Short mmCIF file of C-alpha atoms and ligand atoms in Angstrom, two decimals:
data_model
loop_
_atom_site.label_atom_id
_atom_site.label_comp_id
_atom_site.label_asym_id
_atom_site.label_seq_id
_atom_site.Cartn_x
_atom_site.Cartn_y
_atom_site.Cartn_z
CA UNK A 1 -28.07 -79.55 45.54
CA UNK A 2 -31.09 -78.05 43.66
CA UNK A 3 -29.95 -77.23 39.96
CA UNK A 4 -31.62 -73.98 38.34
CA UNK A 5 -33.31 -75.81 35.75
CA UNK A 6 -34.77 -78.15 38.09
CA UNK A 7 -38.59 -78.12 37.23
CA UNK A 8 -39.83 -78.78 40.77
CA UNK A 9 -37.65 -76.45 42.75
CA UNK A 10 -38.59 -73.83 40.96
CA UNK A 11 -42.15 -74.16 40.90
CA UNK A 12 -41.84 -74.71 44.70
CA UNK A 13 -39.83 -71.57 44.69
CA UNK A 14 -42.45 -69.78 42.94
CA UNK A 15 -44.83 -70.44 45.14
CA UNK A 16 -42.91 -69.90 47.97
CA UNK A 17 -42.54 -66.11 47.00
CA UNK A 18 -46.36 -66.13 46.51
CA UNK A 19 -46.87 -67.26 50.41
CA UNK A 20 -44.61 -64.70 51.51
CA UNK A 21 -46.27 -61.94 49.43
CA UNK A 22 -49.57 -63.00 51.41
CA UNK A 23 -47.32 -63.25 54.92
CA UNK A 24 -47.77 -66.70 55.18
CA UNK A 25 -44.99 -69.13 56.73
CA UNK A 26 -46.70 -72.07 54.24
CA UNK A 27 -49.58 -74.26 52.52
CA UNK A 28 -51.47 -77.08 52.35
CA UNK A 29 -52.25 -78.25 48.70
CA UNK A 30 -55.22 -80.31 48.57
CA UNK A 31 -56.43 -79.63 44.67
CA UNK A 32 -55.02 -82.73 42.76
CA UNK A 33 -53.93 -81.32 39.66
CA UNK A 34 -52.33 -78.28 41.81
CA UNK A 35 -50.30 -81.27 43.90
CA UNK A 36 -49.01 -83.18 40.31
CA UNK A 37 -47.83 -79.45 39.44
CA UNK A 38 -45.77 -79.19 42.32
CA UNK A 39 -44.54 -82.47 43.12
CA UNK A 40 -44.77 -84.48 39.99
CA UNK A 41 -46.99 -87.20 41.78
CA UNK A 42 -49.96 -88.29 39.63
CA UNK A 43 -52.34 -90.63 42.22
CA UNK A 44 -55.78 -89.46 42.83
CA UNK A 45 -55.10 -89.06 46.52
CA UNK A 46 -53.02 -86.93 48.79
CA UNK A 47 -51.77 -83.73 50.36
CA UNK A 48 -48.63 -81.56 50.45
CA UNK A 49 -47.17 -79.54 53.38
CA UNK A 50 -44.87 -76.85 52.76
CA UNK A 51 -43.48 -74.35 54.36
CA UNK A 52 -40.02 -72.07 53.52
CA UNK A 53 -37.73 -75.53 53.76
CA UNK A 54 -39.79 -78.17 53.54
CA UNK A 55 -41.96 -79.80 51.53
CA UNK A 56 -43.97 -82.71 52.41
CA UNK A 57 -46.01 -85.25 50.27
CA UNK A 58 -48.88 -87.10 52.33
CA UNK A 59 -50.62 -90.06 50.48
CA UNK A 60 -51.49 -93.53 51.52
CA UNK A 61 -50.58 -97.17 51.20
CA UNK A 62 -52.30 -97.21 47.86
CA UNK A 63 -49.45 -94.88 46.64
CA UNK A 64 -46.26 -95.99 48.40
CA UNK A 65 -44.37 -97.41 45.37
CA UNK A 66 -45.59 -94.16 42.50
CA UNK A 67 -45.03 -91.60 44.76
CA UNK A 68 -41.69 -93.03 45.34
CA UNK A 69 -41.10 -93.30 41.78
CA UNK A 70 -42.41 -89.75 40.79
CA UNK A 71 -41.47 -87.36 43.09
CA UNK A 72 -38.17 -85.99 41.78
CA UNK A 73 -34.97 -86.83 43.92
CA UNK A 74 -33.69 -83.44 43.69
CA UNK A 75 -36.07 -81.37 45.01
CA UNK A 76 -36.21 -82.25 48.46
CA UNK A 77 -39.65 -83.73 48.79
CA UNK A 78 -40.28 -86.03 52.14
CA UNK A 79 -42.64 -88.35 51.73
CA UNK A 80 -45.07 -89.81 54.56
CA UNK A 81 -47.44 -92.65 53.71
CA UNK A 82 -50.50 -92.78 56.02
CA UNK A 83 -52.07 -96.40 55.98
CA UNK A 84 -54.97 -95.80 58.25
CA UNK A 85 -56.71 -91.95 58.91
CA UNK A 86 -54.71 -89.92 56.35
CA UNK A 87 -56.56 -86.85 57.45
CA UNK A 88 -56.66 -87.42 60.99
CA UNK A 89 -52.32 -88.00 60.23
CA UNK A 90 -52.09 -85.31 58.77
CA UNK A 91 -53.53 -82.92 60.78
CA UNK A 92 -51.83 -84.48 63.40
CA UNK A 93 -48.12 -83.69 61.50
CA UNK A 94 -49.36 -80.15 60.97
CA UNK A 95 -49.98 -79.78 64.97
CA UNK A 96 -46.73 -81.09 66.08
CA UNK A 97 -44.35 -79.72 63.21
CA UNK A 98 -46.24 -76.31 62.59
CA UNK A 99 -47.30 -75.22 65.94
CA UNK A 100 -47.93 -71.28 65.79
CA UNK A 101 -47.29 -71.28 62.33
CA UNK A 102 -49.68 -69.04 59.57
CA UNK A 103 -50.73 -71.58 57.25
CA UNK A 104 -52.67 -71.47 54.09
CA UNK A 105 -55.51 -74.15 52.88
CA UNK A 106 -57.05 -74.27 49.43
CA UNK A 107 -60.44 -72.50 50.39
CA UNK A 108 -61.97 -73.80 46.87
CA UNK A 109 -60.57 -77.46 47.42
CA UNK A 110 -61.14 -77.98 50.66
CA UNK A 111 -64.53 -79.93 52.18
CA UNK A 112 -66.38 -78.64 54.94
CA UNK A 113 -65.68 -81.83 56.44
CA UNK A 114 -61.82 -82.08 55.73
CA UNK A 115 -61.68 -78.10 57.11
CA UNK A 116 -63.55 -79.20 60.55
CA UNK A 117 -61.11 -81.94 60.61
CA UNK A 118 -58.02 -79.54 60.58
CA UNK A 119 -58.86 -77.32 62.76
CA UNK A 120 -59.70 -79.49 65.67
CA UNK A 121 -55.76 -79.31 66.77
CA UNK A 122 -56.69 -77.05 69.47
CA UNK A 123 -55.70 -73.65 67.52
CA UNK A 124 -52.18 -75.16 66.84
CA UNK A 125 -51.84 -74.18 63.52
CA UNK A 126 -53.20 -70.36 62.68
CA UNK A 127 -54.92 -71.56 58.97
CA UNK A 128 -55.66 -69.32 56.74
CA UNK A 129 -57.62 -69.67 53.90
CA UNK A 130 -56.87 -68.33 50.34
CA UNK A 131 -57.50 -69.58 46.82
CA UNK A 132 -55.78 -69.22 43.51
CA UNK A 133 -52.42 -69.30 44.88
CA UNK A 134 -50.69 -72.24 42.88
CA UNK A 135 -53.13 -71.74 39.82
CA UNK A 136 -51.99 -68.32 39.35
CA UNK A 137 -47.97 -69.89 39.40
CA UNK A 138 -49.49 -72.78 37.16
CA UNK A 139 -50.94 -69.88 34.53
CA UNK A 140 -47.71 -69.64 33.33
CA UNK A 141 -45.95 -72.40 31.98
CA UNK A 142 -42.59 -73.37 31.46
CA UNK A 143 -41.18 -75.06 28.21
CA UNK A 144 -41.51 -78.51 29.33
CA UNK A 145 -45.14 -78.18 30.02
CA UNK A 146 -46.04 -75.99 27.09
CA UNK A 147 -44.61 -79.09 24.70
CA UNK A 148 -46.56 -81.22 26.84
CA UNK A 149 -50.18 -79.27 25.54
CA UNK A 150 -48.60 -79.10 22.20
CA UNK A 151 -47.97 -83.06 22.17
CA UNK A 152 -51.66 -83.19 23.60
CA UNK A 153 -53.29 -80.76 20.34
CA UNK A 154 -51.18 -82.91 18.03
CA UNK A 155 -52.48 -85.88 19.10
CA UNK A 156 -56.27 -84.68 19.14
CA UNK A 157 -55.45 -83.18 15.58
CA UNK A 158 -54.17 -86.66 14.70
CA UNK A 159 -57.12 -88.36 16.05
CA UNK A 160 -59.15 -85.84 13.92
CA UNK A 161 -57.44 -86.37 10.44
CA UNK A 162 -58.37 -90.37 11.14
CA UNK A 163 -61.77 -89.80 11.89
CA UNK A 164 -62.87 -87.78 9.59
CA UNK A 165 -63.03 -89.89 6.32
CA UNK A 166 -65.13 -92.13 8.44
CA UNK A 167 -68.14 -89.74 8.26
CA UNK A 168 -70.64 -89.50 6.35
CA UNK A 169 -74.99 -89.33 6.59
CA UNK A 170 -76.01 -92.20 8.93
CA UNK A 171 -73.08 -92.04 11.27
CA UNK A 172 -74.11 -91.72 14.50
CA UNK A 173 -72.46 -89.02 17.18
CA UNK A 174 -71.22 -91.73 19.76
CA UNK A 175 -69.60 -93.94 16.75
CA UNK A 176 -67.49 -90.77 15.84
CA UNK A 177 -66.77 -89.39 19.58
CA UNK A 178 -65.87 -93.88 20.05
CA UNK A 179 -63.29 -93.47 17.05
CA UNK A 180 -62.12 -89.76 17.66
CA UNK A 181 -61.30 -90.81 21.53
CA UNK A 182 -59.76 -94.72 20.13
CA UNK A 183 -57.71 -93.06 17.55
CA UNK A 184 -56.64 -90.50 20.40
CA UNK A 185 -55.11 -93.67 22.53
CA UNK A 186 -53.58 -95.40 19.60
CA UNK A 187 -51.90 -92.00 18.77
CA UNK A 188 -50.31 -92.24 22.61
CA UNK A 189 -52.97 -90.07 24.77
CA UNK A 190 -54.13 -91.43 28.15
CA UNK A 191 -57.16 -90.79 26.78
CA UNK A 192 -59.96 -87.90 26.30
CA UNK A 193 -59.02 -84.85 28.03
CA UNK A 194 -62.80 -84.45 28.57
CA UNK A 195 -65.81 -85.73 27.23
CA UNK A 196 -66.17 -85.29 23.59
CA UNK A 197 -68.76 -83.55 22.14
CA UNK A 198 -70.41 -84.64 18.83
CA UNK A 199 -73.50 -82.32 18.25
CA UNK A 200 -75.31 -82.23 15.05
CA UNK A 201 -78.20 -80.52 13.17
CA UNK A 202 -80.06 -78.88 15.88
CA UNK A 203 -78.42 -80.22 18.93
CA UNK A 204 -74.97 -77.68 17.61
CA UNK A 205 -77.00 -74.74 19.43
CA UNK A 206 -76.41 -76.24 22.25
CA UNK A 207 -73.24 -74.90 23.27
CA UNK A 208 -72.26 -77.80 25.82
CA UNK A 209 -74.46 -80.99 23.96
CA UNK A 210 -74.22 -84.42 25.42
CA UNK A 211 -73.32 -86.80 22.76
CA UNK A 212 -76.23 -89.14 21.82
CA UNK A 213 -77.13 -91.85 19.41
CA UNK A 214 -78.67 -89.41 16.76
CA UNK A 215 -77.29 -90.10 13.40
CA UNK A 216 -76.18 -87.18 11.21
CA UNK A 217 -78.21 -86.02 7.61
CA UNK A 218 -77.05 -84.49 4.88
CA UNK A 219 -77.29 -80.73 5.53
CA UNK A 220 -76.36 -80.94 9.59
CA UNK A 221 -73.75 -78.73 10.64
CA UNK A 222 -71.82 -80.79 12.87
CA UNK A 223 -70.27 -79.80 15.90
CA UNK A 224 -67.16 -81.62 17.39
CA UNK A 225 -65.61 -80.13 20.26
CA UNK A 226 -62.81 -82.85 21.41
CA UNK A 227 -59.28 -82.78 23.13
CA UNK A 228 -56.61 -85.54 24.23
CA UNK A 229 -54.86 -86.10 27.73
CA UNK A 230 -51.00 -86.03 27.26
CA UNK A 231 -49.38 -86.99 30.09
CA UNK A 232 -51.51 -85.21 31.91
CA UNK A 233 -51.68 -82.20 30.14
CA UNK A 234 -55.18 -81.19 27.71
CA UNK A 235 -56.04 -79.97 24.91
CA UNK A 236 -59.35 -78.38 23.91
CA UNK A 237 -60.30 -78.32 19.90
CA UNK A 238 -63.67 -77.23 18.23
CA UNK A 239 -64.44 -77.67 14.25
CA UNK A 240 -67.53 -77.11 12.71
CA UNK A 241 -68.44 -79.15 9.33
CA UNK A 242 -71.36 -79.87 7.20
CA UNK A 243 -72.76 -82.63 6.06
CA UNK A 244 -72.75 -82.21 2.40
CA UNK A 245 -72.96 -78.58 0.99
CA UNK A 246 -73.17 -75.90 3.13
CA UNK A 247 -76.08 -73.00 2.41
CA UNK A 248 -75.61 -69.41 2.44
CA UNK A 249 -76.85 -69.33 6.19
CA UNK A 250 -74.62 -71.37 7.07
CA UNK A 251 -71.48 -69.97 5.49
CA UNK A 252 -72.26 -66.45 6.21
CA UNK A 253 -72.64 -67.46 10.28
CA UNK A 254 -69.54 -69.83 9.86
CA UNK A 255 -67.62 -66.15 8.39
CA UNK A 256 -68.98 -64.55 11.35
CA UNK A 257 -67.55 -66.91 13.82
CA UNK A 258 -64.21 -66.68 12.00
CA UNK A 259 -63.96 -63.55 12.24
CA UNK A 260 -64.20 -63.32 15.57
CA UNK A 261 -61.80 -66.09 15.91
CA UNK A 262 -59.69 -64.01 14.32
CA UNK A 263 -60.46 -60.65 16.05
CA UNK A 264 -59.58 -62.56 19.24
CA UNK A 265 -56.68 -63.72 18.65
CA UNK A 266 -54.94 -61.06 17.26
CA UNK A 267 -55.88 -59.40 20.62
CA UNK A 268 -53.58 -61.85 22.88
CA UNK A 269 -50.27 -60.93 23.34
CA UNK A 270 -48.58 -60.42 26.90
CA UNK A 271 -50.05 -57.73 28.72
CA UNK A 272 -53.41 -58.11 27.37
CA UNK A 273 -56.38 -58.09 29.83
CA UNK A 274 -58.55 -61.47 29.26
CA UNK A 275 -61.28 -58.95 29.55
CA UNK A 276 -60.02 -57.29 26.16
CA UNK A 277 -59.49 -60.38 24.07
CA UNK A 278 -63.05 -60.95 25.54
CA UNK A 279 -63.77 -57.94 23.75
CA UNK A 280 -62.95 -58.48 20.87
CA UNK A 281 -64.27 -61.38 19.62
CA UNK A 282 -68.11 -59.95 21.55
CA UNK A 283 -67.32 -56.40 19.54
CA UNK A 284 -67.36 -58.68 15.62
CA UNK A 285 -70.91 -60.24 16.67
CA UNK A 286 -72.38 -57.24 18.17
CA UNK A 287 -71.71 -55.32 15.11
CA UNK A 288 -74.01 -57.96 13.31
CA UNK A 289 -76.23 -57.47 16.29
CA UNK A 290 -75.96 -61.11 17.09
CA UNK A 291 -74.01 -60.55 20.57
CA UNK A 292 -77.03 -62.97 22.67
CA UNK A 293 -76.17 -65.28 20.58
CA UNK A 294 -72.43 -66.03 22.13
CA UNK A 295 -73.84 -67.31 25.54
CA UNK A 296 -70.42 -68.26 26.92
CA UNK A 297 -66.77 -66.62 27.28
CA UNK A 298 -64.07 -66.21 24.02
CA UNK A 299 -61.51 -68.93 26.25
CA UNK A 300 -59.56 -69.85 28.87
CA UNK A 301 -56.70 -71.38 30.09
CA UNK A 302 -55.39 -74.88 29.31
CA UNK A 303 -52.88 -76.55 31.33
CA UNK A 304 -53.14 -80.06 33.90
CA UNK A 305 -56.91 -78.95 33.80
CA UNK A 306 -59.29 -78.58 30.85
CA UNK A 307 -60.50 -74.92 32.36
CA UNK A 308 -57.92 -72.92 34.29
CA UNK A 309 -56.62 -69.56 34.64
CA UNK A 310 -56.95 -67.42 32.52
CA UNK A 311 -60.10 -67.17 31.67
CA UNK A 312 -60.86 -64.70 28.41
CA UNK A 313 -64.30 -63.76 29.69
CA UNK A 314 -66.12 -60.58 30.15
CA UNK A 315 -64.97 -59.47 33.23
CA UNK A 316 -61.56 -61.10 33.33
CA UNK A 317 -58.91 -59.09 35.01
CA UNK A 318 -56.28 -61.44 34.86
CA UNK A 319 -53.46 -60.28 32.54
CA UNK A 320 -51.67 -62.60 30.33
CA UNK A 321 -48.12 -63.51 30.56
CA UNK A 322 -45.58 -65.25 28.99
CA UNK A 323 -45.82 -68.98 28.33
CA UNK A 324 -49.96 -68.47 28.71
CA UNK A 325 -52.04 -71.59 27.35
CA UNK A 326 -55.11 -70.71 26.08
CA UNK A 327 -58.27 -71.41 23.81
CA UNK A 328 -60.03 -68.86 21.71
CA UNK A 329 -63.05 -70.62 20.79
CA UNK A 330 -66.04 -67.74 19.84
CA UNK A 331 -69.18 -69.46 18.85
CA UNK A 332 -72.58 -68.58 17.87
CA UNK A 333 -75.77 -70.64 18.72
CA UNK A 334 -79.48 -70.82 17.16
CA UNK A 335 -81.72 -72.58 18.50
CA UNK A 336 -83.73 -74.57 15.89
CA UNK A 337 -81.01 -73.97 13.76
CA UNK A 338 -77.48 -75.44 15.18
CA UNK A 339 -74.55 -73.63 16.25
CA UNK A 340 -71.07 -73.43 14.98
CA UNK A 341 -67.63 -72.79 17.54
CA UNK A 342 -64.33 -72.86 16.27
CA UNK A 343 -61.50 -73.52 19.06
CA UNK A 344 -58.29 -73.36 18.77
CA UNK A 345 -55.09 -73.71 21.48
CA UNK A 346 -52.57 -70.65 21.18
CA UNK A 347 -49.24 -70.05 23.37
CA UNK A 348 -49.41 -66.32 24.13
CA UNK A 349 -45.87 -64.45 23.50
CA UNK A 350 -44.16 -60.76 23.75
CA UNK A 351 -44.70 -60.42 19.81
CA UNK A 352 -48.55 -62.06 19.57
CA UNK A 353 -49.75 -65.75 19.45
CA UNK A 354 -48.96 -68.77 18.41
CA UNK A 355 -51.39 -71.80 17.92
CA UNK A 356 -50.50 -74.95 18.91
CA UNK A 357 -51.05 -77.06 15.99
CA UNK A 358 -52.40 -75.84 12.65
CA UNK A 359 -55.84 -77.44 11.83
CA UNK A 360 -57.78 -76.70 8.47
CA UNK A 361 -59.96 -73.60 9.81
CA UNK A 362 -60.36 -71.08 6.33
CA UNK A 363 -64.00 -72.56 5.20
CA UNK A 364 -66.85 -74.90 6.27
CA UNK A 365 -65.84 -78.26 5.32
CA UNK A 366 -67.87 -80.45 3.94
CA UNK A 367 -68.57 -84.05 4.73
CA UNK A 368 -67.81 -86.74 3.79
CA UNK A 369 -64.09 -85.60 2.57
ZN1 ZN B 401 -63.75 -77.22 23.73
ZN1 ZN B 402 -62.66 -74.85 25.63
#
C-alpha cells in the first residue's frame, strides 16, 4: 500500500486533484524535468500516462534497466519499454486503453510533429491541451527536494570559496568558470547547473555575457553568475567583485544593488504576489532614477530547472507558497561601464525568508583575497 509520506504518491496525488479541477480524466507528461518530478526517472527520453489509477512510464530500450531501478516500487508506476516507434506505441496505448477519455498534453512541450502524431487515432482519445499543470504542483516543494537545492547552493558556495584565491589580474574568464565548475564536481555536483558566467570590466553590463578568453585588470568589476546540479536539483548564485580597490562609482552602484537585494527580499513571504517582490526591488532604483537600468526581472523559481515558476517579474501573478525556491538577484547594468547583480537562493516561509546558504554579500570584495 501507498504510505503518506511516500514522495511519489503524493505528487501523483497532487496532480491528480489538479486534472480534476480542469475536468480532465488524465495527462500525458512529455516535459523531462516535469516526468523526473513525478516518477523519479532521470533518462533524457520518455513519456508518462496517467489517469485517476494509473500511471504509466513509456521509455525505450535505452532505458530498460534505470527506469527499473528508479521508479519507486511503491507508487504503482507500470512501466512499458518501446524498442522500435515509441511515439507511434504510445499513441497506440493511449487509443486502446483511453478510448473516449478527456486527456491533457503539455501544450508548451509538445512538437507540432509529436501532436500530429497523437491525434491520428481516429478521435479516440478527446486531448486537450493545457500548460503549467505539473509546474504549478512542482512550485512548491517538499522537504526532500528543498535540501536537495540547499545541497546544490552549498556546493556552488563551496566551489566559490576554492576559486576565489585563484584570482587575480591576468586570469582569464574561462580559467575561473574551468575551476569554479571542476571544484563544483569534486565537491559532489553532476556538474554546472547552467553555464557559468564570468563577465568582467565592460562585458558585466551585459546582463547574460558569454564567457570568453578576456583576462581580467586591476579595476574590473567582475561578474560571476554560477550554480551547481545536485542530483538534479540547481542552484543559481551571482557575486560581484573588483579587481583591486573599488572607486566611489563603483561602491555607491554596488549599495544600490544591495539595497534592492534587500528591499526584495524582505518582500517574500507566503502570500506575496511575485509582482510585489518585483516591486520592490524596481521601487529602490527608480528612486535613484536608474529603473532602465534593471533590464530583466528581481527572480524566479529554482527547482529540477534553472528558471521555473515563480517568476518575481513585473507582471507576475503567481502567489508564493510555502516551501517556494527562489532567487532574488536585482542588478544594474552600464554599458561602457560594467554591471553588478547580486543573487541569492531563499526558501520562502509563513514568517519571511530564508536563504539557502550564507555567502559574504555586505561590501564589494576585492580581488585577489
Ligand atoms: Zn544566475
Ligand atoms: Zn537566476
Amino acid at each position: 500500500m501507498r504510505s503518506p509520506d511516500n514522495p511519489a504518491a503524493r505528487r501523483l496525488a497532487r496532480v491528480r486533484a489538479g486534472l480534476a479541477e480542469r475536468q480532465l480524466d488524465g495527462l500525458l507528461v512529455s516535459h523531462i524535468p516535469n516526468l523526473r518530478y513525478l516518477t523519479g526517472f532521470s533518462g533524457s527520453s520518455g513519456w508518462l500516462l496517467l489517469d485517476g489509477e494509473r500511471a504509466i512510464l513509456i521509455t525505450d530500450g535505452r532505458y530498460e534497466t534505470q527506469a527499473q531501478q528508479e521508479l519507486p516500487d511503491d507508487a504503482g508506476f507500470e512501466l512499458l519499454v518501446l524498442h522500435d516507434k515509441v511515439l507511434a506505441g504510445l499513441a497506440d496505448k493511449a487509443a486502446h486503453e483511453f478510448a473516449g477519455r478527456r486527456l491533457g498534453l503539455e501544450a508548451n512541450h509538445v512538437a507540432v510533429d509529436q501532436w500530429q502524431r497523437l491525434r491520428d487515432d481516429d478521435g479516440a482519445v478527446d486531448w486537450r491541451s493545457i500548460s503549467g499543470l505539473v509546474e504549478e504542483v512542482r512550485a512548491q516543494k517538499d522537504e526532500g527536494e528543498i535540501e536537495l537545492v540547499r545541497k546544490a547552493a552549498e556546493t556552488a558556495a563551496a566551489a566559490l570559496a576554492d576559486t576565489l584565491p585563484l584570482v587575480q589580474p591576468g586570469t582569464r574568464e574561462v580559467d575561473i568558470a574551468a575551476e569554479l565548475e571542476y571544484r563544483m564536481r569534486r565537491h559532489g555536483a553532476e556538474g554546472a547547473a547552467f553555464e557559468t558566467i564570468v563577465a568582467s570590466g565592460e562585458r558585466s553590463a551585459l546582463p547574460h555575457a558569454a564567457t570568453s578568453e578576456c583576462p581580467i585588470q586591476e579595476g574590473d568589476l567582475l561578474l560571476i553568475d554560477f550554480g551547481a546540479r545536485w542530483r538534479g536539483y540547481c542552484s543559481d548564485l551571482t557575486r560581484t567583485f573588483v579587481v583591486g580597490q573599488a572607486d566611489a562609482r563603483q561602491r555607491e552602484v554596488y549599495d544600490l544593488v544591495l539595497a534592492a537585494h534587500e528591499a526584495a527580499c524582505s518582500a517574500l513571504r507566503v502570500g506575496a504576489l511575485g509582482s510585489e517582490v518585483d516591486a520592490q526591488a524596481r521601487r529602490s532604483f527608480e528612486a535613484a532614477g536608474l529603473e532602465e537600468r534593471f533590464p530583466h526581472s528581481t527572480g524566479h523559481g529554482l527547482g529540477l530547472e534553472v528558471h521555473e515558476g515563480p517568476r518575481l517579474g513585473r507582471h507576475s501573478e503567481e502567489r508564493l507558497r510555502p516551501g517556494t525556491v527562489v532567487t532574488v538577484e536585482p542588478g544594474l547594468y552600464f554599458p561602457g561601464w560594467g554591471g553588478i547583480r547580486i543573487e541569492d537562493d531563499l526558501l520562502v516561509t509563513a514568517e519571511g525568508a530564508t536563504a539557502l546558504v550564507m555567502l559574504e554579500k555586505g561590501w564589494l570584495r576585492s580581488l585577489p583575497l
